[in-house]
Amino acid sequence: MTPLYKQSWAVTAVLLNMVGQGMLLSYTTSLLPALQAPDSPIPIDLQTSSWLSSSIGIAGIPGFFISSALMERYGRRIAHFILMVPGLLGWLLIYAGNTVPVLLMGRLLGGMSAGATVSLGAIVIGEYSSPKYRGMFLTLKTASVCLGGMFVHILGHFYDWRTIAMQAMTPYIISLAIIWTWPESPAWLASKQNYEKCEKNFYYLRGNAAEAQRELEDMLQSQMSRASQTTKQLSLRQKMIEFFKKFTKKNFLGPMFILLSSTVLLEASGRHIFPAYALQIISEITGSKSQSYYYTLCIDAIITVSAVCSSILVNVMRRRTLLLSTGLAACSVLMVVCTYLFLVARGFISEDYHFIPIGLFVMYFILANLGCSPIPVALLGELYPLEHRGVGSAVTGVFISLGVNLALLLTPYLLVSIKVYGTFAVLGLVMAVNLTILYYTLPETKDRTLQEIEDYFVDGQFKDNRNIKESQVTVKMLK
């Protein structure tokens, strides 16, 4: 088997988990209308429906911290396997649940598992795949989430919410089976000074080409140097002091501010809102629930295709150019469609031409999924310096969870009070503000090494050192 096949096999487990997360996010489009029906055996009000939808966001916060602890102690393979089990149990609870608390517990377990594996999955892709394919695999995570959302919308037309909950277990089960076949991450083994097994697993995944050998030698040299400088274990008090000291350092605050702004941009672009409330949004625009199903499926398919296309564009275009150009265009289209829907609501334009706002929304989501969705996720793995990467990922992860929870919690109230046009007008304004912030603060990271990016946040500019000849690696390989 070729290295690409072995890497693809390992990454498939992560992508299937992302499909499951997409199904978890979009599941409320089938669950909430059924529970809100007059003959529902589990009646709910607007507040309860809002919490059922948004609970996955807040549940992700403990997931980020649990993931960080498990992956460092037990390795990537065992941690990923363990952290997917709560998601599977969550779907079982939803399938068997007859009360709101049981359904809510199922959603909380699913949200915790999603939060725990979203960052761990990115780390697995980064450590298991070669630089040549890494960008493509990382961006396919977004496409996989979109695909999972589309599956739920299709299944919702033919099955009830309990049956869909049972079907949603399938990607989790297949993913768990694949994870069991993984070799342990070479990077984690090197960090634990298990150099012999690290080399064996690295060559299994990457092959023994010259580039792969140089990458392995660099990694071993770095980890051996780090191991030789390791001091005594810090006490809990000393660890807490070191944690809070990070919030006073320029090379931590700079990336954190950019990532917080990009996270707000991600949520404002409708990344998590639309899959969760797609049928309600389209129903209000078209005035027909039967037509809204087909419109939703078309938009799902287009969003998924555009997310796949972004994996190509991220590799050929500058990050800033792609983000700012598509973001500005998306904001412009969004303002046009909001204005159109406002005029329809006031009776200035006939409401018979549904294809116009639907077409504009399609254009908007294409643009948003080319830049505003994939690039913030990519930045999470690029901006933080190595010394701050663990804490920085946890802090940003908590902010992402809070953002998802707040967006899903407020959206039902916004749709009722200010309708679709008002809701998306607010989101468009938030997008514009954060695009402006990123215009002034975001450095261009394409083709830059992580060390160059790390130096940028110390010096405030990139060093022109690309022509410096690569130093010779002298680490003797373990045989």
Short mmCIF file of C-alpha atoms in Angstrom, two decimals:
data_model
loop_
_atom_site.label_atom_id
_atom_site.label_comp_id
_atom_site.label_asym_id
_atom_site.label_seq_id
_atom_site.Cartn_x
_atom_site.Cartn_y
_atom_site.Cartn_z
CA MET A 1 0.00 0.00 0.00
CA THR A 2 1.24 3.48 -0.85
CA PRO A 3 1.74 6.15 1.84
CA LEU A 4 -1.17 8.16 0.39
CA TYR A 5 -3.50 5.19 0.82
CA LYS A 6 -2.42 4.65 4.43
CA GLN A 7 -2.79 8.35 5.24
CA SER A 8 -6.19 8.47 3.53
CA TRP A 9 -7.33 5.44 5.52
CA ALA A 10 -6.40 7.12 8.81
CA VAL A 11 -7.90 10.48 7.80
CA THR A 12 -11.14 8.76 6.71
CA ALA A 13 -11.93 8.05 10.37
CA VAL A 14 -11.63 11.76 11.20
CA LEU A 15 -13.76 12.77 8.21
CA LEU A 16 -16.47 10.24 9.11
CA ASN A 17 -16.53 11.72 12.60
CA MET A 18 -16.99 15.14 10.98
CA VAL A 19 -19.92 13.73 8.98
CA GLY A 20 -21.40 12.63 12.30
CA GLN A 21 -20.88 16.12 13.71
CA GLY A 22 -22.69 17.59 10.72
CA MET A 23 -25.61 15.26 11.39
CA LEU A 24 -25.59 16.29 15.07
CA LEU A 25 -25.66 19.97 14.16
CA SER A 26 -28.47 19.66 11.59
CA TYR A 27 -30.53 17.13 13.55
CA THR A 28 -32.72 19.85 15.05
CA THR A 29 -34.32 20.43 11.62
CA SER A 30 -35.99 17.02 12.10
CA LEU A 31 -36.31 16.96 15.89
CA LEU A 32 -37.76 20.38 16.72
CA PRO A 33 -40.66 20.51 14.20
CA ALA A 34 -41.77 17.05 15.38
CA LEU A 35 -41.68 18.02 19.06
CA GLN A 36 -43.42 21.35 18.38
CA ALA A 37 -46.31 19.64 16.57
CA PRO A 38 -49.71 19.71 18.37
CA ASP A 39 -49.78 15.89 18.68
CA SER A 40 -46.19 15.58 19.93
CA PRO A 41 -45.72 13.05 22.78
CA ILE A 42 -42.93 15.30 24.10
CA PRO A 43 -44.31 18.86 23.84
CA ILE A 44 -41.80 21.72 24.01
CA ASP A 45 -41.94 25.51 23.94
CA LEU A 46 -39.64 28.00 22.19
CA GLN A 47 -37.23 28.21 25.13
CA THR A 48 -36.86 24.42 25.34
CA SER A 49 -36.33 24.11 21.59
CA SER A 50 -33.65 26.78 21.78
CA TRP A 51 -31.79 24.88 24.50
CA LEU A 52 -32.08 21.56 22.66
CA SER A 53 -30.46 23.19 19.66
CA SER A 54 -27.75 25.21 21.41
CA SER A 55 -26.73 22.75 24.14
CA ILE A 56 -24.13 21.10 21.90
CA GLY A 57 -22.14 24.34 21.92
CA ILE A 58 -21.82 24.73 25.68
CA ALA A 59 -21.13 21.00 26.08
CA GLY A 60 -18.06 21.36 23.88
CA ILE A 61 -16.20 23.38 26.57
CA PRO A 62 -15.39 20.43 28.88
CA GLY A 63 -14.71 18.40 25.76
CA PHE A 64 -11.79 20.63 24.78
CA PHE A 65 -10.12 20.26 28.18
CA ILE A 66 -10.73 16.50 28.42
CA SER A 67 -9.33 16.04 24.92
CA SER A 68 -6.18 18.00 25.79
CA ALA A 69 -5.51 15.83 28.85
CA LEU A 70 -6.21 12.47 27.20
CA MET A 71 -4.25 13.08 24.01
CA GLU A 72 -1.13 14.05 25.97
CA ARG A 73 -1.33 11.16 28.42
CA TYR A 74 -2.57 8.25 26.29
CA GLY A 75 -1.79 9.28 22.72
CA ARG A 76 -3.91 10.29 19.74
CA ARG A 77 -5.33 6.85 18.88
CA ILE A 78 -6.70 5.89 22.30
CA ALA A 79 -7.86 9.44 23.06
CA HIS A 80 -9.80 9.72 19.79
CA PHE A 81 -11.42 6.32 20.36
CA ILE A 82 -12.46 7.13 23.93
CA LEU A 83 -13.78 10.59 23.08
CA MET A 84 -16.08 9.32 20.33
CA VAL A 85 -17.91 6.94 22.67
CA PRO A 86 -19.97 9.70 24.42
CA GLY A 87 -21.24 10.82 21.01
CA LEU A 88 -22.45 7.30 20.26
CA LEU A 89 -24.13 7.05 23.68
CA GLY A 90 -25.76 10.43 23.06
CA TRP A 91 -27.49 9.17 19.93
CA LEU A 92 -28.69 6.08 21.83
CA LEU A 93 -30.24 8.31 24.51
CA ILE A 94 -31.98 10.44 21.89
CA TYR A 95 -33.29 7.33 20.12
CA ALA A 96 -34.72 5.89 23.34
CA GLY A 97 -35.63 9.17 25.06
CA ASN A 98 -39.21 9.95 26.07
CA THR A 99 -38.61 13.13 28.07
CA VAL A 100 -36.91 16.46 27.43
CA PRO A 101 -34.14 15.87 30.04
CA VAL A 102 -33.13 12.61 28.34
CA LEU A 103 -33.05 14.27 24.92
CA LEU A 104 -31.04 17.15 26.36
CA MET A 105 -28.55 14.73 27.94
CA GLY A 106 -28.13 13.03 24.57
CA ARG A 107 -27.41 16.37 22.91
CA LEU A 108 -24.95 17.31 25.68
CA LEU A 109 -23.02 14.05 25.26
CA GLY A 110 -22.92 14.58 21.51
CA GLY A 111 -21.72 18.15 21.94
CA MET A 112 -19.00 17.14 24.38
CA SER A 113 -17.74 14.48 21.98
CA ALA A 114 -17.84 16.93 19.07
CA GLY A 115 -15.90 19.58 20.97
CA ALA A 116 -13.33 17.03 22.13
CA THR A 117 -12.66 15.59 18.68
CA VAL A 118 -12.83 18.68 16.47
CA SER A 119 -9.40 19.88 17.59
CA LEU A 120 -8.00 16.39 18.12
CA GLY A 121 -9.06 15.47 14.58
CA ALA A 122 -7.10 18.41 13.18
CA ILE A 123 -4.04 17.34 15.17
CA VAL A 124 -4.37 13.77 13.88
CA ILE A 125 -4.56 14.96 10.28
CA GLY A 126 -1.53 17.17 10.79
CA GLU A 127 0.58 14.44 12.39
CA TYR A 128 -0.48 11.50 10.21
CA SER A 129 -0.43 13.15 6.76
CA SER A 130 2.44 14.52 4.71
CA PRO A 131 2.73 18.28 3.98
CA LYS A 132 1.73 17.65 0.36
CA TYR A 133 -1.75 16.42 1.30
CA ARG A 134 -2.24 18.08 4.69
CA GLY A 135 -4.05 21.19 3.44
CA MET A 136 -6.49 19.17 1.35
CA PHE A 137 -7.31 16.81 4.21
CA LEU A 138 -7.82 19.66 6.70
CA THR A 139 -10.18 21.55 4.42
CA LEU A 140 -12.17 18.39 3.68
CA LYS A 141 -13.23 18.49 7.35
CA THR A 142 -15.53 21.40 6.50
CA ALA A 143 -16.93 19.57 3.48
CA SER A 144 -17.59 16.49 5.64
CA VAL A 145 -19.61 18.52 8.15
CA CYS A 146 -21.66 19.97 5.28
CA LEU A 147 -22.22 16.47 3.88
CA GLY A 148 -23.49 15.25 7.24
CA GLY A 149 -25.96 18.11 7.39
CA MET A 150 -27.24 17.26 3.92
CA PHE A 151 -27.72 13.62 4.93
CA VAL A 152 -29.96 14.65 7.83
CA HIS A 153 -32.06 16.91 5.62
CA ILE A 154 -32.53 14.06 3.12
CA LEU A 155 -33.34 11.48 5.79
CA GLY A 156 -35.75 13.88 7.47
CA HIS A 157 -38.01 13.72 4.41
CA PHE A 158 -38.43 9.94 4.71
CA TYR A 159 -37.94 9.00 8.38
CA ASP A 160 -38.96 10.23 11.83
CA TRP A 161 -36.50 11.72 14.28
CA ARG A 162 -35.96 8.49 16.22
CA THR A 163 -35.00 6.55 13.09
CA ILE A 164 -32.61 9.32 12.05
CA ALA A 165 -30.96 9.15 15.49
CA MET A 166 -30.33 5.44 14.95
CA GLN A 167 -28.96 6.04 11.43
CA ALA A 168 -26.67 8.81 12.73
CA MET A 169 -24.71 6.20 14.69
CA THR A 170 -23.37 4.66 11.46
CA PRO A 171 -20.48 7.10 10.79
CA TYR A 172 -19.42 6.87 14.45
CA ILE A 173 -19.30 3.06 14.39
CA ILE A 174 -17.32 2.92 11.13
CA SER A 175 -14.97 5.63 12.39
CA LEU A 176 -14.32 3.74 15.64
CA ALA A 177 -13.51 0.58 13.66
CA ILE A 178 -10.96 2.46 11.53
CA ILE A 179 -9.39 4.19 14.55
CA TRP A 180 -8.73 0.78 16.10
CA THR A 181 -6.43 0.01 13.12
CA TRP A 182 -4.38 3.22 13.44
CA PRO A 183 -0.72 3.18 14.37
CA GLU A 184 0.05 5.64 17.16
CA SER A 185 1.09 9.13 16.09
CA PRO A 186 4.86 9.32 15.41
CA ALA A 187 4.94 12.87 16.81
CA TRP A 188 3.38 11.76 20.12
CA LEU A 189 5.79 8.82 20.37
CA ALA A 190 8.74 11.15 19.78
CA SER A 191 7.49 13.49 22.51
CA LYS A 192 7.51 10.50 24.89
CA GLN A 193 11.09 9.59 23.85
CA ASN A 194 9.92 6.35 22.20
CA TYR A 195 12.10 7.04 19.18
CA GLU A 196 12.32 3.51 17.79
CA LYS A 197 8.55 3.03 17.52
CA CYS A 198 8.23 6.62 16.30
CA GLU A 199 10.52 5.85 13.35
CA LYS A 200 8.68 2.62 12.56
CA ASN A 201 5.24 4.29 12.55
CA PHE A 202 6.50 7.31 10.62
CA TYR A 203 7.89 5.21 7.77
CA TYR A 204 4.68 3.14 7.75
CA LEU A 205 2.57 6.27 7.21
CA ARG A 206 4.90 8.41 5.10
CA GLY A 207 7.22 6.00 3.29
CA ASN A 208 10.99 6.40 3.23
CA ALA A 209 11.47 9.01 0.51
CA ALA A 210 14.20 11.61 1.02
CA GLU A 211 11.73 14.33 2.06
CA ALA A 212 10.12 12.01 4.61
CA GLN A 213 13.52 11.09 6.04
CA ARG A 214 14.47 14.75 6.46
CA GLU A 215 11.15 15.49 8.18
CA LEU A 216 11.64 12.59 10.58
CA GLU A 217 15.23 13.62 11.34
CA ASP A 218 14.13 17.19 12.09
CA MET A 219 11.39 15.94 14.41
CA LEU A 220 13.72 13.58 16.27
CA GLN A 221 16.38 16.27 16.62
CA SER A 222 13.86 18.72 18.06
CA GLN A 223 12.42 16.20 20.53
CA MET A 224 15.86 14.98 21.64
CA SER A 225 16.93 18.56 22.27
CA ARG A 226 13.74 19.24 24.20
CA ALA A 227 14.19 16.07 26.28
CA SER A 228 17.75 17.06 27.19
CA GLN A 229 16.54 20.44 28.49
CA THR A 230 13.61 19.10 30.49
CA THR A 231 13.67 20.32 34.07
CA LYS A 232 11.92 18.98 37.13
CA GLN A 233 8.16 18.74 37.22
CA LEU A 234 6.32 21.95 38.11
CA SER A 235 3.90 22.03 41.02
CA LEU A 236 0.23 22.77 40.43
CA ARG A 237 0.71 26.32 41.73
CA GLN A 238 3.66 26.91 39.39
CA LYS A 239 1.65 25.57 36.44
CA MET A 240 -1.18 27.99 37.22
CA ILE A 241 1.27 30.91 37.39
CA GLU A 242 2.78 29.93 34.03
CA PHE A 243 -0.72 29.67 32.55
CA PHE A 244 -1.71 33.21 33.51
CA LYS A 245 1.67 34.60 32.45
CA LYS A 246 0.83 33.64 28.88
CA PHE A 247 -1.89 36.33 28.83
CA THR A 248 0.80 38.99 29.25
CA LYS A 249 2.93 37.86 26.31
CA LYS A 250 2.75 39.58 22.92
CA ASN A 251 3.22 36.38 20.92
CA PHE A 252 0.20 34.85 22.69
CA LEU A 253 -2.16 37.84 22.72
CA GLY A 254 -1.64 38.64 19.02
CA PRO A 255 -2.71 35.23 17.68
CA MET A 256 -5.47 34.97 20.29
CA PHE A 257 -7.02 38.29 19.23
CA ILE A 258 -6.93 37.32 15.54
CA LEU A 259 -8.42 33.91 16.22
CA LEU A 260 -11.20 35.33 18.40
CA SER A 261 -12.11 37.74 15.61
CA SER A 262 -12.00 34.99 12.99
CA THR A 263 -14.18 32.79 15.22
CA VAL A 264 -16.84 35.52 15.40
CA LEU A 265 -16.61 35.79 11.61
CA LEU A 266 -17.09 32.03 11.31
CA GLU A 267 -20.28 32.08 13.41
CA ALA A 268 -21.66 35.24 11.78
CA SER A 269 -21.28 33.67 8.34
CA GLY A 270 -23.99 31.17 9.33
CA ARG A 271 -21.64 28.21 9.55
CA HIS A 272 -23.63 26.58 12.37
CA ILE A 273 -26.86 28.57 12.22
CA PHE A 274 -28.06 27.60 8.75
CA PRO A 275 -27.73 23.79 9.11
CA ALA A 276 -29.66 23.91 12.40
CA TYR A 277 -32.49 26.18 11.20
CA ALA A 278 -32.42 25.66 7.43
CA LEU A 279 -36.02 24.51 7.03
CA GLN A 280 -37.41 27.35 9.17
CA ILE A 281 -35.39 29.95 7.25
CA ILE A 282 -36.32 28.66 3.80
CA SER A 283 -39.97 28.15 4.84
CA GLU A 284 -40.26 31.82 5.80
CA ILE A 285 -38.76 32.91 2.49
CA THR A 286 -40.88 30.63 0.28
CA GLY A 287 -44.00 30.46 2.44
CA SER A 288 -44.21 26.71 1.75
CA LYS A 289 -42.82 23.87 3.84
CA SER A 290 -43.02 21.40 0.95
CA GLN A 291 -40.95 23.61 -1.36
CA SER A 292 -38.53 24.54 1.42
CA TYR A 293 -37.32 20.92 1.61
CA TYR A 294 -36.13 20.89 -2.00
CA TYR A 295 -34.63 24.38 -1.74
CA THR A 296 -32.75 23.29 1.39
CA LEU A 297 -31.34 20.20 -0.33
CA CYS A 298 -30.15 22.28 -3.28
CA ILE A 299 -28.43 24.75 -0.96
CA ASP A 300 -26.91 21.84 1.03
CA ALA A 301 -25.44 20.35 -2.14
CA ILE A 302 -24.06 23.70 -3.31
CA ILE A 303 -22.52 24.44 0.11
CA THR A 304 -20.86 21.01 0.16
CA VAL A 305 -19.44 21.44 -3.34
CA SER A 306 -18.14 24.93 -2.52
CA ALA A 307 -16.50 23.58 0.64
CA VAL A 308 -14.71 20.98 -1.49
CA CYS A 309 -13.63 23.70 -3.93
CA SER A 310 -12.18 25.69 -1.03
CA SER A 311 -9.69 22.88 -0.41
CA ILE A 312 -8.25 23.68 -3.84
CA LEU A 313 -8.37 27.47 -3.53
CA VAL A 314 -6.67 27.48 -0.11
CA ASN A 315 -3.66 25.81 -1.73
CA VAL A 316 -3.40 28.14 -4.74
CA MET A 317 -4.48 31.54 -3.37
CA ARG A 318 -3.17 33.74 -0.57
CA ARG A 319 -5.13 33.34 2.66
CA ARG A 320 -5.80 37.07 3.09
CA THR A 321 -6.86 37.53 -0.54
CA LEU A 322 -9.26 34.59 -0.44
CA LEU A 323 -10.75 35.51 2.95
CA LEU A 324 -11.17 39.25 2.39
CA SER A 325 -12.37 39.08 -1.23
CA THR A 326 -14.96 36.35 -0.71
CA GLY A 327 -15.95 37.83 2.67
CA LEU A 328 -16.57 41.27 1.20
CA ALA A 329 -18.54 39.77 -1.69
CA ALA A 330 -20.58 37.63 0.73
CA CYS A 331 -21.45 40.67 2.87
CA SER A 332 -22.54 42.61 -0.22
CA VAL A 333 -24.80 39.79 -1.43
CA LEU A 334 -26.24 39.37 2.07
CA MET A 335 -27.17 43.05 2.29
CA VAL A 336 -28.91 42.81 -1.09
CA VAL A 337 -30.98 39.77 -0.11
CA CYS A 338 -31.91 41.31 3.27
CA THR A 339 -33.03 44.50 1.56
CA TYR A 340 -35.08 42.49 -0.93
CA LEU A 341 -36.80 40.46 1.82
CA PHE A 342 -37.49 43.65 3.81
CA LEU A 343 -39.18 45.23 0.79
CA VAL A 344 -41.23 42.06 0.25
CA ALA A 345 -42.32 42.11 3.90
CA ARG A 346 -43.43 45.75 3.53
CA GLY A 347 -45.40 44.98 0.37
CA PHE A 348 -43.22 46.99 -2.03
CA ILE A 349 -42.24 43.87 -4.00
CA SER A 350 -44.36 40.84 -4.85
CA GLU A 351 -43.62 37.74 -2.79
CA ASP A 352 -44.20 35.44 -5.78
CA TYR A 353 -40.59 35.54 -7.00
CA HIS A 354 -39.08 33.16 -4.45
CA PHE A 355 -36.27 32.18 -6.78
CA ILE A 356 -34.66 35.64 -6.38
CA PRO A 357 -33.90 35.53 -2.62
CA ILE A 358 -33.16 31.80 -2.82
CA GLY A 359 -30.68 32.42 -5.64
CA LEU A 360 -29.05 35.23 -3.66
CA PHE A 361 -28.76 33.01 -0.59
CA VAL A 362 -27.14 30.31 -2.74
CA MET A 363 -24.60 32.86 -3.98
CA TYR A 364 -23.99 34.04 -0.42
CA PHE A 365 -23.33 30.56 0.97
CA ILE A 366 -21.01 29.71 -1.93
CA LEU A 367 -18.91 32.78 -1.16
CA ALA A 368 -19.02 32.25 2.61
CA ASN A 369 -17.90 28.62 2.32
CA LEU A 370 -14.99 29.52 0.07
CA GLY A 371 -13.30 31.73 2.67
CA CYS A 372 -15.15 32.61 5.87
CA SER A 373 -15.71 28.99 6.94
CA PRO A 374 -12.47 27.11 6.09
CA ILE A 375 -9.83 29.78 6.72
CA PRO A 376 -10.61 30.46 10.43
CA VAL A 377 -10.29 26.72 11.05
CA ALA A 378 -6.94 26.65 9.21
CA LEU A 379 -5.65 29.64 11.20
CA LEU A 380 -6.16 27.73 14.45
CA GLY A 381 -3.38 25.37 13.41
CA GLU A 382 -1.05 28.07 12.10
CA LEU A 383 -0.90 31.14 14.34
CA TYR A 384 -0.09 30.02 17.89
CA PRO A 385 3.63 29.55 18.66
CA LEU A 386 4.64 26.08 19.81
CA GLU A 387 5.02 27.11 23.46
CA HIS A 388 1.44 28.44 23.54
CA ARG A 389 -0.26 25.95 21.19
CA GLY A 390 -1.86 23.78 23.86
CA VAL A 391 -3.22 26.62 26.00
CA GLY A 392 -4.08 28.72 22.95
CA SER A 393 -6.08 25.93 21.34
CA ALA A 394 -8.00 25.38 24.59
CA VAL A 395 -8.78 29.10 25.02
CA THR A 396 -9.89 29.43 21.41
CA GLY A 397 -11.87 26.20 21.70
CA VAL A 398 -13.80 27.54 24.68
CA PHE A 399 -14.58 30.72 22.73
CA ILE A 400 -15.75 28.64 19.75
CA SER A 401 -18.06 26.61 22.00
CA LEU A 402 -19.51 29.75 23.57
CA GLY A 403 -19.95 31.28 20.12
CA VAL A 404 -21.80 28.23 18.78
CA ASN A 405 -23.99 28.10 21.89
CA LEU A 406 -24.83 31.81 21.75
CA ALA A 407 -25.56 31.75 18.01
CA LEU A 408 -27.85 28.71 18.23
CA LEU A 409 -29.51 30.01 21.40
CA LEU A 410 -30.37 33.47 20.03
CA THR A 411 -31.29 32.56 16.45
CA PRO A 412 -34.83 31.22 17.21
CA TYR A 413 -35.67 34.46 19.03
CA LEU A 414 -34.19 36.61 16.25
CA LEU A 415 -36.14 34.71 13.57
CA VAL A 416 -39.37 35.31 15.50
CA SER A 417 -38.74 38.96 16.43
CA ILE A 418 -36.91 40.46 13.43
CA LYS A 419 -37.50 37.75 10.80
CA VAL A 420 -34.97 36.32 8.37
CA TYR A 421 -34.02 39.67 6.84
CA GLY A 422 -33.30 41.26 10.23
CA THR A 423 -31.39 38.23 11.53
CA PHE A 424 -29.07 38.08 8.53
CA ALA A 425 -28.66 41.85 8.45
CA VAL A 426 -27.27 41.66 12.00
CA LEU A 427 -25.00 38.79 10.97
CA GLY A 428 -23.80 40.73 7.93
CA LEU A 429 -22.91 43.74 10.07
CA VAL A 430 -20.92 41.53 12.46
CA MET A 431 -19.13 39.96 9.47
CA ALA A 432 -18.18 43.37 8.09
CA VAL A 433 -16.75 44.54 11.42
CA ASN A 434 -14.60 41.43 11.85
CA LEU A 435 -13.41 41.45 8.23
CA THR A 436 -12.22 45.01 8.84
CA ILE A 437 -10.36 43.90 11.99
CA LEU A 438 -8.71 41.02 10.13
CA TYR A 439 -7.71 43.32 7.27
CA TYR A 440 -5.48 45.23 9.69
CA THR A 441 -4.31 42.38 11.93
CA LEU A 442 -4.08 39.13 9.93
CA PRO A 443 -0.65 38.33 8.42
CA GLU A 444 -0.33 36.35 5.20
CA THR A 445 0.53 32.78 6.26
CA LYS A 446 0.51 30.93 2.94
CA ASP A 447 3.85 29.21 2.23
CA ARG A 448 5.25 30.48 5.54
CA THR A 449 6.73 27.99 7.97
CA LEU A 450 5.32 27.82 11.49
CA GLN A 451 8.62 29.21 12.76
CA GLU A 452 8.36 32.23 10.43
CA ILE A 453 4.82 32.88 11.68
CA GLU A 454 5.99 32.51 15.28
CA ASP A 455 8.79 35.04 14.67
CA TYR A 456 6.28 37.44 13.09
CA PHE A 457 4.34 37.77 16.34
CA VAL A 458 7.58 38.53 18.18
CA ASP A 459 9.15 40.99 15.71
CA GLY A 460 6.00 42.40 14.06
CA GLN A 461 7.25 41.51 10.57
CA PHE A 462 8.40 38.54 8.55
CA LYS A 463 12.12 37.98 8.20
CA ASP A 464 13.50 37.69 4.65
CA ASN A 465 15.32 34.45 5.27
CA ARG A 466 13.86 32.20 2.64
CA ASN A 467 17.06 32.02 0.62
CA ILE A 468 19.13 30.79 3.52
CA LYS A 469 20.42 27.32 2.74
CA GLU A 470 18.82 24.57 4.82
CA SER A 471 21.20 23.34 7.48
CA GLN A 472 22.36 19.77 7.36
CA VAL A 473 20.70 17.40 9.76
CA THR A 474 23.15 15.36 11.80
CA VAL A 475 20.87 13.20 13.88
CA LYS A 476 21.75 9.56 13.48
CA MET A 477 18.69 7.51 12.48
CA LEU A 478 17.63 4.67 14.74
CA LYS A 479 17.73 1.33 13.05
#
